Structures are given as structure tokens and as C-alpha cells.
PDB file of C-alpha atoms in Angstrom:
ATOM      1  CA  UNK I  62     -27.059  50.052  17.105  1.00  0.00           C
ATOM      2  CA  UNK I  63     -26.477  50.803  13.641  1.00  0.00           C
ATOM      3  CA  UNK I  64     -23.027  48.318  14.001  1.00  0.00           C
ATOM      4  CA  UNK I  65     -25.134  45.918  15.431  1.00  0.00           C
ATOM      5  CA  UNK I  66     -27.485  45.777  12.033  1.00  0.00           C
ATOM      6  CA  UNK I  67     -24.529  46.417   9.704  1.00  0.00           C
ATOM      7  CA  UNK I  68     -22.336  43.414  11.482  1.00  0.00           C
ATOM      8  CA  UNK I  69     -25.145  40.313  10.794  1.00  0.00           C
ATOM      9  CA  UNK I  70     -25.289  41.511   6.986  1.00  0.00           C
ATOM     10  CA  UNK I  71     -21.840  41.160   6.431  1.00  0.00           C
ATOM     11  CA  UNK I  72     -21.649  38.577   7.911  1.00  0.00           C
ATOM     12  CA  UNK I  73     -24.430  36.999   5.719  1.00  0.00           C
ATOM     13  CA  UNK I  74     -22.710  38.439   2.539  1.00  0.00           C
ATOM     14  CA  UNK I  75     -19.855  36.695   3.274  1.00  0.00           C
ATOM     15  CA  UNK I  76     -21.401  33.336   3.835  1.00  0.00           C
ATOM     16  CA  UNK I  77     -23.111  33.999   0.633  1.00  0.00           C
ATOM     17  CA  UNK I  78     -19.646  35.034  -1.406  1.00  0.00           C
ATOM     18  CA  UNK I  79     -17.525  31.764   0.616  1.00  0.00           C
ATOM     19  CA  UNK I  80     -20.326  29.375  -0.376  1.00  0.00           C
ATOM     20  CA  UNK I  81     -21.198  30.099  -3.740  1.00  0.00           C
ATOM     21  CA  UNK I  82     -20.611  27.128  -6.179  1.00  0.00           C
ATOM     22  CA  UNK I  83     -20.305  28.082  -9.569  1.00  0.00           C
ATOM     23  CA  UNK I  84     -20.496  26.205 -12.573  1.00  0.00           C
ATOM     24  CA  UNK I  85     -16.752  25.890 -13.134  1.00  0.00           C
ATOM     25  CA  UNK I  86     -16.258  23.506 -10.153  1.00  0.00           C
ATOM     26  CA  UNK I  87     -19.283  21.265 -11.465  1.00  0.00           C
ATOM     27  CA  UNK I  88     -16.779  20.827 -14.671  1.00  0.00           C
ATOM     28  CA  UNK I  89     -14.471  17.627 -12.864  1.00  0.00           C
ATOM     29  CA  UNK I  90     -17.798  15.850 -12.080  1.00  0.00           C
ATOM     30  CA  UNK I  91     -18.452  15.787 -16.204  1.00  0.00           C
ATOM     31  CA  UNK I  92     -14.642  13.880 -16.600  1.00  0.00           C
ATOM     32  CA  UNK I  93     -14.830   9.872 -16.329  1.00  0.00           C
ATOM     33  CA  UNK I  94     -11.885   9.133 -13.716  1.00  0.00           C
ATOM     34  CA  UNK I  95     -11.541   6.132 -15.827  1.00  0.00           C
ATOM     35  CA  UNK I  96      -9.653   5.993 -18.964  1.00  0.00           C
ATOM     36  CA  UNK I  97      -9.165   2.607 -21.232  1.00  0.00           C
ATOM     37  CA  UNK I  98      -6.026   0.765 -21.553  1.00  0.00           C
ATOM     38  CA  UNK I  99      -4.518   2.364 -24.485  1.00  0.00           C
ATOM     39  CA  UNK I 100      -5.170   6.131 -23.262  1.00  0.00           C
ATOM     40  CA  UNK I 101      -2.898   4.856 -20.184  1.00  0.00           C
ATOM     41  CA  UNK I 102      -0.007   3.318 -21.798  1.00  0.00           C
ATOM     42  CA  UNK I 103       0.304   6.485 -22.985  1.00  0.00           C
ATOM     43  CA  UNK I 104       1.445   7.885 -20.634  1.00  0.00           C
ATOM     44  CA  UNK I 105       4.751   6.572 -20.216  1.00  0.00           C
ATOM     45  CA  UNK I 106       6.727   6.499 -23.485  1.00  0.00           C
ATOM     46  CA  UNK I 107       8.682   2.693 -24.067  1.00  0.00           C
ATOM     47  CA  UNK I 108      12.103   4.299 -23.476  1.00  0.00           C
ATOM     48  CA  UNK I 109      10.750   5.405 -20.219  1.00  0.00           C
ATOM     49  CA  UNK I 110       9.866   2.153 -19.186  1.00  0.00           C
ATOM     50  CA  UNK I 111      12.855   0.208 -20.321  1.00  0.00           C
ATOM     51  CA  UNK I 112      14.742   2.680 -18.449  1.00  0.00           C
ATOM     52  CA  UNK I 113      12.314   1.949 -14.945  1.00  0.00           C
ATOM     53  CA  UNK I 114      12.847  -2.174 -15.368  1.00  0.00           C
ATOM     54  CA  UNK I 115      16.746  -1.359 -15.865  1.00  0.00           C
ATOM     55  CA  UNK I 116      16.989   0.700 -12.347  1.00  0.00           C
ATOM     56  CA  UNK I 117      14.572  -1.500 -10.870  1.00  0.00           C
ATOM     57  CA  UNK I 118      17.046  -4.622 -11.642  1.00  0.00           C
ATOM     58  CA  UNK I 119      20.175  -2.445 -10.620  1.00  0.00           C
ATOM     59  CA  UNK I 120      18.252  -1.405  -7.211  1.00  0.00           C
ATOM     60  CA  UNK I 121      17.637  -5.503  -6.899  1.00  0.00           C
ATOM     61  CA  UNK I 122      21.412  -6.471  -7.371  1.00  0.00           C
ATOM     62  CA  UNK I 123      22.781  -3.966  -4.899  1.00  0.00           C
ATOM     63  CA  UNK I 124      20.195  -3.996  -2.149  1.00  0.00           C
ATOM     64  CA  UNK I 125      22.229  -3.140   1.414  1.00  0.00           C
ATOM     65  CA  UNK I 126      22.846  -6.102   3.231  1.00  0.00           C
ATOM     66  CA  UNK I 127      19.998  -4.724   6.337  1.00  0.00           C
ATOM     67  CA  UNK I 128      17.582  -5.495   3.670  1.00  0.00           C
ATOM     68  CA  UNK I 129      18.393  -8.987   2.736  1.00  0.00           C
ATOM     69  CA  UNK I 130      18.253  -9.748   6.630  1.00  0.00           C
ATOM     70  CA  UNK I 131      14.704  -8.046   6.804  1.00  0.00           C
ATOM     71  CA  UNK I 132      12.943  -9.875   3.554  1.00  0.00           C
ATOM     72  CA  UNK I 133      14.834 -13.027   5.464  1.00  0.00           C
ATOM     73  CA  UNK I 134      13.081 -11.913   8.629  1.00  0.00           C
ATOM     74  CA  UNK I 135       9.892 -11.333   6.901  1.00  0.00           C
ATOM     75  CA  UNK I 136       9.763 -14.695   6.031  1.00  0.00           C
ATOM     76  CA  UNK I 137       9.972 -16.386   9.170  1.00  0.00           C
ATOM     77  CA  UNK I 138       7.069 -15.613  11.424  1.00  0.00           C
ATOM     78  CA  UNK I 139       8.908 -15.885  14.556  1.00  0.00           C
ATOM     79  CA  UNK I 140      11.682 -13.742  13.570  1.00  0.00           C
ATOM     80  CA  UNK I 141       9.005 -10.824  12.524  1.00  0.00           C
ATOM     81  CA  UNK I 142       7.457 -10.956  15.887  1.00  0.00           C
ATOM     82  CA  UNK I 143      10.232 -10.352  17.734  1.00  0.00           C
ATOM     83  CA  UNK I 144      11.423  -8.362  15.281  1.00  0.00           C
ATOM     84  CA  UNK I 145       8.322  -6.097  15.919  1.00  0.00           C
ATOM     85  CA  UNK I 146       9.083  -5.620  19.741  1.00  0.00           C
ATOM     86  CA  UNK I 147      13.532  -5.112  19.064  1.00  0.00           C
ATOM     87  CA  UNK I 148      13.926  -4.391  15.628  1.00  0.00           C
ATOM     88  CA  UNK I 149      15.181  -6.472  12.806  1.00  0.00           C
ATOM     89  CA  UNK I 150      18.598  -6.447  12.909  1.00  0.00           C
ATOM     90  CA  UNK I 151      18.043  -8.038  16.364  1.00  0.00           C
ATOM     91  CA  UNK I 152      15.663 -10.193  15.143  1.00  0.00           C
ATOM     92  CA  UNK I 153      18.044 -11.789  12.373  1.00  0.00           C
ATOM     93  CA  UNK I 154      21.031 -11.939  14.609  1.00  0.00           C
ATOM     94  CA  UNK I 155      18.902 -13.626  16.831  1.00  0.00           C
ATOM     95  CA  UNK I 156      17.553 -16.519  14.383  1.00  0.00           C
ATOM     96  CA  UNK I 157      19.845 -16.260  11.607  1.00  0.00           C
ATOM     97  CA  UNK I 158      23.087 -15.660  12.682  1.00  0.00           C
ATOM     98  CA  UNK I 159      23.917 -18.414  15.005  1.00  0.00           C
ATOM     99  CA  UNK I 160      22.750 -20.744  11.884  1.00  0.00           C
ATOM    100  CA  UNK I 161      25.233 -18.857   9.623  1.00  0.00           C
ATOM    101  CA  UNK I 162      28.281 -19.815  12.045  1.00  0.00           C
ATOM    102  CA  UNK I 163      28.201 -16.123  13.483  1.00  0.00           C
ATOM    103  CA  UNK I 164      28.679 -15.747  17.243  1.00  0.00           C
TER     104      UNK I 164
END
């Protein structure tokens, strides 16, 4: 009997201690998630970002060839369909390559 008393107040002292919100978690609601234009260029220094347009151009020039035949693909609504059901590189051999002299 006595376990049967003891087991709903600890069981109440724990919802108590699990649901407790103190003050410290109310702190994120005082921060604006919004900061101004200057604050965010911050951020990212200018070396930083010379350096990201440099790799981005490198990453442009030697894209794998799959991926010129799928931005081709994307293009052309018919090949993205069908593309959709057998996969790209079907899809471009299927509308592109015959036009290319393949096959």
C-alpha cells in the first residue's frame, strides 16, 4: 500500500522536475533572429569570399560530362519526363544523342 502512495508522488515530482521552464530558456526569445545588412557581411571576411567565387568558377569549368547531359535534359520538358520514369542518362541518349551523330 505504502508503494502504491509513494509511486504517484514520484511520479508527480518528476513531471514537476522534466517540465520546469526556467528563465534561462526564455533568454533566445529576447534575441531578434534578424540582423541588418552590415552585421551579416560580417560574417564572411572578403578573402573568404573571393576564395568561394574562385571554386565556384573552377567547379563550373570542370563539371562531369553526366551533368552537362542532365542541365541539357532539364531543359527540354520531354526529355525530363522520361527522364523521371528511366533516368537521365537514358533520357539524353534518347533525345540528344541521335542529334549529336551518336548511334
Amino acid at each position: 500500500m505504502k508503494t502504491l502512495l509513494l509511486l504517484p508522488i514520484l511520479a508527480a515530482l518528476a513531471v514537476a522536475a522534466l517540465c520546469y521552464e526556467s528563465h534561462e530558456s526564455m533568454e533566445s526569445y529576447e534575441i531578434s533572429p534578424f540582423i541588418n545588412r552590415r552585421n551579416a557581411n560580417t560574417f564572411i571576411s572578403q578573402q573568404q569570399r573571393w576564395r568561394a567565387k574562385a571554386q565556384e568558377r573552377i567547379r563550373e569549368r570542370t563539371k562531369p560530362a553526366y551533368e552537362f547531359n542532365r542541365e541539357a535534359c532539364d531543359d527540354y520538358k520531354l526529355c525530363e519526363r522520361y527522364a523521371t520514369v528511366y533516368g537521365y542518362n537514358a533520357a539524353y541518349n534518347r533525345y540528344f544523342r541521335q542529334r549529336r551523330g551518336g548511334k
